[in-house]
Amino acid sequence: MRKCKLSKNIGFFSSVVMFLSLLLVFGSSMALAKSAKEIDIGVDVALEQFEQDVKGGKEFLKSAKGVLVFPSVIKAGFGIGGEFGEGALRIGGKTVEYYNTAAASIGFQIGAQSKRVLLVFMQSDALKNFRASSGWEAGVDGSVALIELGTGGSIDTTNIKDPIVGFVFGNKGLMYNLTLEGSKYSKIVK
């Protein structure tokens, strides 16, 4: 009988922690939604860091048809996790639209982290399809090839043939073993 009561308490505690984790990610992000100006400032900082950290990054971005930048995607979880962030789509160096990204996950996970995400549209058709969608999901509506850097932290542009490539990085450089599969991107009005 004690075991059953203990199991119920642990289950209740786990449910409360999971709910609070999701509330932290989605609730605080929505409550603290950023203005267009704040998003644009964050995008400028993220692009500057990318260009500094990645050799050839600036030239690579010049060849893009469009770049979707999320300066801060917050991920938190305890068993069940979620992530949320706001960003901007830039074409020709100018912001044309604002987006948010959200994803949920289940599995062994605990804690929280912040990351920066760049989706680089290398082909006009891929950008057009993305912009025309009401809610675009990576891995379902289009695939995103995550790029790993070569020796010396440089981009080998001769091997990049994908229509959409993604980079995930943080305050300490590029992050590895991450995925964008299942992340949903939706247009927002700012």
PDB file of C-alpha atoms in Angstrom, residues 115-119 143-149 160 162 164-169 174-181 185:
ATOM      1  CA  LYS A 115      20.224  28.492 -28.888  1.00  0.00           C
ATOM      2  CA  ARG A 116      20.314  30.564 -32.063  1.00  0.00           C
ATOM      3  CA  VAL A 117      18.930  29.142 -35.290  1.00  0.00           C
ATOM      4  CA  LEU A 118      19.536  30.227 -38.885  1.00  0.00           C
ATOM      5  CA  LEU A 119      17.611  28.732 -41.789  1.00  0.00           C
ATOM      6  CA  SER A 143      13.811  19.191 -45.199  1.00  0.00           C
ATOM      7  CA  VAL A 144      16.531  21.259 -43.613  1.00  0.00           C
ATOM      8  CA  ALA A 145      20.123  20.059 -43.918  1.00  0.00           C
ATOM      9  CA  LEU A 146      22.048  20.906 -40.757  1.00  0.00           C
ATOM     10  CA  ILE A 147      25.536  22.014 -41.704  1.00  0.00           C
ATOM     11  CA  GLU A 148      28.578  20.880 -39.794  1.00  0.00           C
ATOM     12  CA  LEU A 149      31.692  22.941 -40.189  1.00  0.00           C
ATOM     13  CA  ILE A 160      26.145  22.565 -50.233  1.00  0.00           C
ATOM     14  CA  ASP A 162      20.401  21.561 -50.425  1.00  0.00           C
ATOM     15  CA  ILE A 164      17.436  24.905 -47.209  1.00  0.00           C
ATOM     16  CA  VAL A 165      20.358  24.645 -44.825  1.00  0.00           C
ATOM     17  CA  GLY A 166      20.300  25.215 -41.101  1.00  0.00           C
ATOM     18  CA  PHE A 167      22.794  26.272 -38.477  1.00  0.00           C
ATOM     19  CA  VAL A 168      22.291  25.940 -34.731  1.00  0.00           C
ATOM     20  CA  PHE A 169      24.682  27.812 -32.492  1.00  0.00           C
ATOM     21  CA  LEU A 174      28.048  25.958 -33.192  1.00  0.00           C
ATOM     22  CA  MET A 175      26.194  23.191 -31.355  1.00  0.00           C
ATOM     23  CA  TYR A 176      26.322  19.613 -32.559  1.00  0.00           C
ATOM     24  CA  ASN A 177      23.970  16.605 -32.459  1.00  0.00           C
ATOM     25  CA  LEU A 178      20.899  18.804 -32.684  1.00  0.00           C
ATOM     26  CA  THR A 179      17.912  18.535 -34.968  1.00  0.00           C
ATOM     27  CA  LEU A 180      15.338  20.889 -36.359  1.00  0.00           C
ATOM     28  CA  GLU A 181      12.954  18.050 -37.290  1.00  0.00           C
ATOM     29  CA  TYR A 185       7.497  27.915 -38.095  1.00  0.00           C
TER      30      TYR A 185
END
